[in-house]
Coordinates of C-alpha atoms in Angstrom, one line a residue:
V1 CA 42.0 -7.7 -28.6
K2 CA 40.3 -7.9 -31.9
V3 CA 41.7 -5.5 -34.5
T4 CA 39.4 -4.3 -37.3
K5 CA 40.9 -5.1 -40.6
I6 CA 39.1 -2.3 -42.4
T7 CA 39.0 1.1 -40.8
G8 CA 36.8 4.2 -41.3
A9 CA 39.7 5.8 -43.2
D10 CA 39.9 2.9 -45.5
L11 CA 36.2 3.1 -46.3
K12 CA 35.9 6.8 -46.6
P13 CA 36.9 7.2 -50.3
F14 CA 34.4 4.5 -51.4
L15 CA 31.3 5.3 -49.2
G16 CA 29.2 6.8 -52.1
G17 CA 29.8 3.9 -54.4
L18 CA 29.6 1.3 -51.7
F19 CA 26.1 2.4 -50.5
T20 CA 24.9 2.9 -54.1
A21 CA 25.7 -0.7 -54.9
L22 CA 24.3 -2.1 -51.6
F23 CA 21.1 -0.2 -51.8
G24 CA 20.8 -1.2 -55.5
I25 CA 20.3 -4.7 -54.2
V26 CA 18.0 -3.6 -51.3
D27 CA 15.8 -1.7 -53.8
N28 CA 15.5 -4.7 -56.1
A29 CA 12.1 -6.3 -55.5
D30 CA 13.4 -9.7 -56.6
L31 CA 16.2 -9.7 -54.0
N32 CA 14.3 -8.0 -51.2
E33 CA 15.1 -8.6 -47.5
N34 CA 18.6 -10.0 -48.1
E35 CA 20.0 -10.3 -44.6
Y36 CA 23.7 -10.4 -45.8
V37 CA 23.4 -7.2 -47.7
M38 CA 21.6 -5.5 -44.8
K39 CA 24.2 -6.7 -42.3
C40 CA 26.9 -5.4 -44.6
I41 CA 25.1 -2.0 -44.6
M42 CA 25.0 -2.0 -40.8
R43 CA 28.7 -3.0 -40.4
S44 CA 29.8 -0.4 -43.1
L45 CA 27.8 2.4 -41.4
N46 CA 29.4 1.5 -38.0
V47 CA 33.0 1.3 -39.4
A48 CA 32.5 4.7 -41.2
R49 CA 30.6 6.3 -38.3
D50 CA 32.9 9.3 -38.1
D51 CA 32.5 10.1 -41.8
L52 CA 28.8 9.7 -42.5
M53 CA 27.7 13.3 -42.7
D54 CA 27.9 13.4 -46.5
V55 CA 25.8 10.3 -47.0
V56 CA 23.5 10.3 -44.0
Q57 CA 20.4 11.8 -45.7
V58 CA 20.6 9.5 -48.7
V59 CA 21.2 6.4 -46.5
L60 CA 18.4 7.3 -44.2
E61 CA 16.0 7.8 -47.2
K62 CA 16.9 4.4 -48.5
L63 CA 16.5 2.7 -45.1
T64 CA 13.1 4.3 -44.5
D65 CA 12.0 3.4 -48.1
A66 CA 13.0 -0.2 -47.3
L67 CA 11.1 -0.1 -44.0
A68 CA 7.9 1.1 -45.7
R69 CA 8.2 -1.8 -48.1
V70 CA 8.9 -4.6 -45.6
A71 CA 6.3 -3.3 -43.1
K72 CA 3.5 -4.5 -45.4
N73 CA 4.6 -8.1 -45.1
P74 CA 7.8 -8.8 -43.1
K75 CA 9.4 -12.1 -44.1
N76 CA 13.0 -12.2 -43.0
P77 CA 13.5 -11.3 -39.2
Q78 CA 17.3 -11.2 -39.5
S79 CA 17.3 -8.8 -42.4
N80 CA 14.7 -6.6 -40.7
H81 CA 16.8 -6.6 -37.4
F82 CA 19.8 -5.3 -39.4
L83 CA 17.7 -2.7 -41.0
F84 CA 16.7 -1.2 -37.6
E85 CA 20.3 -1.6 -36.3
S86 CA 21.4 0.5 -39.3
I87 CA 19.1 3.3 -38.4
A88 CA 20.4 3.1 -34.8
V89 CA 24.0 3.4 -36.0
L90 CA 23.1 6.6 -38.0
I91 CA 21.3 8.1 -35.0
R92 CA 24.2 7.3 -32.6
A93 CA 26.9 8.4 -35.1
V94 CA 25.3 11.8 -35.9
C95 CA 23.7 12.7 -32.5
T96 CA 26.7 11.9 -30.5
K97 CA 28.5 14.7 -32.4
D98 CA 25.5 17.1 -32.5
A99 CA 22.5 16.6 -30.2
A100 CA 20.5 19.2 -32.2
S101 CA 20.4 16.7 -35.1
T102 CA 17.6 14.9 -33.1
T103 CA 15.1 17.3 -34.6
A104 CA 16.0 16.2 -38.2
F105 CA 15.8 12.5 -37.2
E106 CA 12.4 13.1 -35.6
Q107 CA 11.1 14.8 -38.8
F108 CA 12.4 12.0 -40.9
L109 CA 11.5 9.0 -38.8
F110 CA 8.3 9.9 -37.1
P111 CA 6.1 9.3 -40.3
P112 CA 7.4 5.8 -41.0
F113 CA 7.4 4.9 -37.3
Q114 CA 3.8 6.1 -36.9
M115 CA 2.9 4.0 -40.0
V116 CA 4.3 0.9 -38.2
L117 CA 2.4 1.7 -35.0
Q118 CA -0.9 2.4 -36.9
M119 CA -0.6 -0.8 -39.0
E120 CA 0.2 -2.7 -35.7
V121 CA 3.2 -4.5 -37.3
V122 CA 3.9 -6.4 -34.1
E123 CA 7.3 -7.6 -35.2
F124 CA 8.5 -4.0 -35.6
T125 CA 6.9 -2.2 -32.7
P126 CA 9.7 -3.1 -30.2
Y127 CA 12.3 -1.7 -32.6
V128 CA 10.3 1.5 -33.1
F129 CA 10.0 2.0 -29.4
Q130 CA 13.8 1.5 -28.9
L131 CA 14.7 4.0 -31.6
L132 CA 12.2 6.5 -30.3
A133 CA 13.9 6.2 -26.9
Q134 CA 17.3 6.5 -28.5
I135 CA 16.4 9.8 -30.2
L136 CA 14.7 11.2 -27.1
E137 CA 17.7 10.4 -25.0
F138 CA 19.9 12.3 -27.4
R139 CA 17.7 15.4 -27.3
P140 CA 19.6 18.4 -26.0
E141 CA 19.4 19.0 -22.2
G142 CA 16.7 21.6 -21.5
A143 CA 15.0 21.2 -24.9
G144 CA 12.0 19.4 -23.3
L145 CA 9.9 16.8 -25.2
G146 CA 8.8 18.7 -28.2
E147 CA 5.4 18.5 -29.9
A148 CA 5.9 15.1 -31.6
Y149 CA 6.9 13.3 -28.5
T150 CA 4.3 15.0 -26.3
S151 CA 1.4 13.9 -28.6
L152 CA 2.8 10.4 -28.7
F153 CA 2.9 9.9 -24.9
A154 CA -0.7 9.2 -23.8
P155 CA -1.2 6.4 -26.4
L156 CA 2.0 4.7 -25.0
L157 CA 0.0 4.0 -21.8
T158 CA -2.6 2.0 -23.7
P159 CA -2.9 -1.4 -21.8
L160 CA -3.0 -3.4 -25.1
L161 CA 0.6 -2.3 -26.0
W162 CA 1.8 -3.7 -22.6
E163 CA 0.0 -7.0 -23.2
R164 CA 2.6 -7.9 -25.8
R165 CA 5.7 -9.2 -23.9
G166 CA 8.1 -8.2 -26.7
N167 CA 7.1 -4.5 -26.2
V168 CA 7.7 -4.3 -22.5
P169 CA 11.5 -3.8 -22.3
A170 CA 11.4 -1.2 -25.1
L171 CA 8.3 0.6 -23.8
T172 CA 9.8 0.8 -20.3
R173 CA 13.0 2.4 -21.7
L174 CA 10.9 4.8 -23.7
L175 CA 8.8 5.9 -20.7
T176 CA 12.1 6.3 -18.6
A177 CA 13.5 8.5 -21.4
Y178 CA 10.3 10.7 -21.3
L179 CA 10.8 11.0 -17.5
A180 CA 14.5 11.9 -17.9
K181 CA 13.9 14.6 -20.6
G182 CA 10.6 16.1 -19.5
A183 CA 9.1 14.8 -16.3
S184 CA 7.4 18.1 -15.5
E185 CA 5.6 18.0 -18.9
I186 CA 4.0 14.5 -18.2
V187 CA 3.2 15.0 -14.5
L188 CA -0.5 14.8 -15.2
Q189 CA 0.0 11.3 -16.6
L190 CA 1.7 10.1 -13.3
E191 CA -1.4 7.9 -12.4
G192 CA -1.3 6.3 -15.8
M193 CA 2.4 5.4 -15.4
L194 CA 1.7 4.0 -11.9
G195 CA -1.0 1.9 -13.4
V196 CA 1.6 0.5 -15.8
F197 CA 3.9 -0.1 -12.9
Q198 CA 1.2 -2.0 -11.0
K199 CA 0.5 -4.2 -14.1
L200 CA 4.2 -5.0 -14.6
I201 CA 4.9 -5.8 -10.9
S202 CA 2.1 -8.4 -10.9
S203 CA 4.1 -10.5 -13.3
K204 CA 7.3 -12.3 -12.3
A205 CA 8.5 -12.0 -15.9
N206 CA 8.1 -8.2 -15.9
E207 CA 9.0 -7.2 -12.3
A208 CA 12.5 -5.9 -13.3
Y209 CA 10.8 -3.5 -15.8
A210 CA 8.4 -2.4 -13.1
F211 CA 11.3 -1.3 -11.0
D212 CA 13.0 0.4 -13.9
L213 CA 9.9 2.5 -14.4
L214 CA 9.5 3.1 -10.6
R215 CA 13.1 4.2 -10.3
G216 CA 12.6 6.6 -13.2
I217 CA 9.5 8.1 -11.5
V218 CA 11.3 8.6 -8.1
I219 CA 14.5 10.1 -9.8
Y220 CA 12.8 12.5 -12.2
M221 CA 9.3 13.4 -11.1
P222 CA 8.8 16.3 -8.7
Q223 CA 8.9 14.9 -5.2
E224 CA 5.7 16.6 -4.1
K225 CA 3.8 14.9 -6.9
V226 CA 5.2 11.5 -6.1
L227 CA 4.8 11.5 -2.3
P228 CA 1.0 11.2 -2.1
Y229 CA 1.3 7.9 -4.0
M230 CA 4.1 6.4 -2.0
K231 CA 2.0 4.7 0.7
Q232 CA 0.1 2.8 -2.0
I233 CA 3.4 1.9 -3.8
F234 CA 5.0 0.6 -0.6
Q235 CA 1.8 -1.4 0.1
I236 CA 2.1 -3.1 -3.4
L237 CA 5.8 -3.8 -2.8
M238 CA 5.2 -5.3 0.7
M239 CA 2.3 -7.5 -0.6
K240 CA 4.5 -8.9 -3.3
L241 CA 7.4 -9.4 -0.8
Q242 CA 5.0 -11.3 1.5
A243 CA 3.7 -13.4 -1.4
G244 CA 7.2 -14.7 -2.3
K245 CA 10.7 -13.6 -1.2
T246 CA 12.6 -14.7 -4.3
P247 CA 16.3 -13.6 -4.5
K248 CA 15.6 -11.6 -7.6
Y249 CA 12.7 -9.7 -6.1
V250 CA 14.6 -9.0 -2.9
G251 CA 17.4 -7.6 -4.9
L252 CA 15.1 -5.3 -6.9
V253 CA 13.2 -4.1 -3.8
T254 CA 16.3 -3.4 -1.7
H255 CA 17.8 -1.5 -4.6
F256 CA 14.7 0.6 -4.6
F257 CA 14.8 1.2 -0.8
A258 CA 18.4 2.6 -1.2
L259 CA 17.4 4.8 -4.1
F260 CA 14.3 6.1 -2.3
I261 CA 16.3 7.0 0.8
G262 CA 18.9 8.7 -1.4
K263 CA 16.3 10.9 -3.0
F264 CA 13.7 11.4 -0.2
G265 CA 15.8 10.9 3.0
S266 CA 15.8 8.3 5.7
Q267 CA 13.0 9.8 7.8
V268 CA 10.5 9.8 4.9
Y269 CA 11.3 6.2 4.2
M270 CA 10.8 5.1 7.8
D271 CA 7.6 7.2 8.2
Q272 CA 6.1 5.6 5.0
L273 CA 6.8 2.0 6.1
N274 CA 5.9 2.6 9.8
A275 CA 2.5 4.1 8.6
L276 CA 1.8 0.7 7.0
Q277 CA 2.8 -1.2 10.2
P278 CA 4.6 0.1 13.3
G279 CA 8.2 -1.1 13.3
L280 CA 8.1 -2.2 9.6
G281 CA 11.1 -0.1 8.6
L282 CA 13.4 -1.8 11.1
M283 CA 11.9 -5.2 10.5
L284 CA 12.7 -5.0 6.8
M285 CA 16.3 -3.9 7.6
T286 CA 16.9 -7.0 9.8
Q287 CA 14.9 -9.6 7.8
V288 CA 15.3 -8.5 4.2
W289 CA 17.7 -5.7 3.4
I290 CA 20.8 -6.5 5.5
P291 CA 20.7 -10.3 4.9
R292 CA 20.6 -9.6 1.1
L293 CA 23.7 -7.4 1.3
Q294 CA 25.5 -9.8 3.6
Q295 CA 25.0 -12.6 1.0
F296 CA 25.4 -10.6 -2.2
S297 CA 27.5 -7.6 -3.1
P298 CA 25.8 -5.3 -5.6
T299 CA 27.8 -4.0 -8.5
R300 CA 28.5 -0.7 -10.3
L301 CA 25.5 1.8 -10.2
E302 CA 23.5 -0.3 -7.8
A303 CA 26.6 -0.4 -5.5
K304 CA 26.8 3.4 -5.5
T305 CA 23.0 3.7 -4.9
Q306 CA 23.3 1.2 -1.9
V307 CA 26.2 3.2 -0.4
V308 CA 24.3 6.5 -0.8
G309 CA 21.1 5.1 0.7
L310 CA 22.8 3.3 3.6
T311 CA 25.0 6.3 4.4
K312 CA 21.9 8.5 4.6
L313 CA 20.2 5.9 6.8
L314 CA 23.2 5.7 9.1
C315 CA 23.6 9.5 9.4
E316 CA 20.0 10.7 9.4
T317 CA 18.3 8.2 11.7
P318 CA 19.5 9.0 15.3
A319 CA 16.6 7.0 16.7
L320 CA 18.4 3.9 15.5
L321 CA 21.0 4.4 18.3
S322 CA 18.5 4.8 21.1
D323 CA 18.3 1.1 22.0
P324 CA 20.5 -2.0 21.8
N325 CA 18.5 -3.5 18.9
G326 CA 18.7 -0.3 16.9
Q327 CA 22.5 -0.1 17.6
Q328 CA 23.0 -3.6 16.3
I329 CA 21.1 -2.8 13.1
W330 CA 23.1 0.4 12.7
G331 CA 26.4 -1.6 13.0
Q332 CA 25.2 -4.2 10.5
A333 CA 24.2 -1.5 8.0
L334 CA 27.6 0.1 8.4
A335 CA 29.4 -3.2 7.8
C336 CA 27.3 -3.7 4.6
A337 CA 28.2 -0.2 3.3
V338 CA 31.9 -0.8 4.0
K339 CA 31.8 -4.2 2.3
I340 CA 30.3 -2.7 -0.8
V341 CA 32.9 0.1 -0.9
C342 CA 35.8 -2.4 -0.5
S343 CA 34.5 -4.7 -3.2
P344 CA 36.3 -4.3 -6.6
E345 CA 33.0 -5.3 -8.4
S346 CA 31.3 -2.1 -7.0
H347 CA 33.4 0.3 -9.0
L348 CA 32.0 2.1 -12.1
N349 CA 35.1 1.6 -14.3
S350 CA 33.5 -1.1 -16.4
L351 CA 30.7 1.2 -17.6
S352 CA 31.4 2.1 -21.2
A353 CA 29.2 3.7 -23.8
E354 CA 30.0 1.4 -26.6
G355 CA 32.6 -1.3 -25.9
N356 CA 33.8 -3.1 -28.9
D357 CA 31.0 -3.3 -31.4
D358 CA 32.9 -5.7 -33.6
D359 CA 32.9 -8.5 -30.9
V360 CA 29.2 -8.4 -30.3
E361 CA 26.8 -11.0 -31.7
I362 CA 24.0 -8.9 -33.2
G363 CA 20.8 -10.4 -34.5
Y364 CA 17.1 -11.2 -34.1
D365 CA 15.7 -12.8 -31.0
A366 CA 12.2 -14.2 -30.9
T367 CA 11.5 -13.0 -27.3
F368 CA 12.9 -9.5 -27.5
S369 CA 15.3 -8.2 -30.1
L370 CA 17.6 -5.7 -28.4
L371 CA 19.1 -3.2 -30.8
H372 CA 22.8 -3.2 -29.9
F373 CA 23.5 0.2 -31.5
A374 CA 20.6 1.8 -29.8
T375 CA 21.8 0.9 -26.3
R376 CA 23.2 3.5 -23.9
P377 CA 25.0 3.2 -20.6
S378 CA 22.7 3.4 -17.5
R379 CA 22.3 6.9 -16.0
D380 CA 23.8 7.6 -12.6
P381 CA 20.9 8.5 -10.3
F382 CA 23.3 10.5 -8.1
P383 CA 25.6 12.4 -10.5
E384 CA 26.0 15.2 -7.9
I385 CA 27.8 12.7 -5.6
A386 CA 31.4 12.3 -7.0
D387 CA 33.0 8.9 -7.0
A388 CA 35.8 8.3 -4.5

């Protein structure tokens, strides 16, 4: 295990002087966009994360000033990546301790973020969407979306934003954060979100993000609002399945089947599919879902989702036991559920919020630059079901 040579306690007495010196270089126009200095700021903030309250406002002011400068003409992608990572460290360090601090971050960061979006600084928009998602995810439970986030939502569905591949992962996460924190407030935009889902699912490169969004809709939107659209959604899923049964797509669609049954029940699932084609529900079980689980054991949260979905299917579908074919399917589904439960890979114990930040390679990526310090563990779609 890697041991950090310098701890937060070692840094604490020197924080003021350290950041004054580092930002002296950042503020120097002749030395602008120095990636080594910005990386040092990011690492120092992370090491000192428990002792930042006294310097957080000054550091945030300096970082947003730097952002406003480089947004006009970004030159060094690595330096700019570390700049956004530094903001993410601050958000994580402060809001983990006090979720109410999200209000202050919103007030401070929305103006520079809106400037980036209005100027269409394409290098920076994926970062902005990730940080907006991070702040929204930290908002106190029951606080809703707030005025700033509510006014920002409709423009996020603009097709042009989704044309840029680098935006897609971050935008998907941001929409999912909106659903988790205030689905009832954006219910009138459900058709717009389903339009985004349809656009994403049509592309092999984006199909995983299409399912991230669809799962968010099924988990958080009021069921009576979602149900009228389910026939069309299942139709889209079946057409894509018919067009090409790739292992990746089969994995995504069977994960969704389990989630849908877990939330809506086995009968609704069967009714929806059988309305498209009589017997389709059982046919998918025998030709798609069960073969996938026999070949491949899902892990962690998908494993839990599969067990929940399969258990509901086994217990809530008595019609399955009415003929030999149904009984065989029932037995195979039970065997799949038992296999998942018995697999060590299925347990949730490796889900951690942060891991060891010092071991992680952090930096710019031309396709999509994931902000390490803005990541959060996946949410359990069935928190009410305790782990065995």
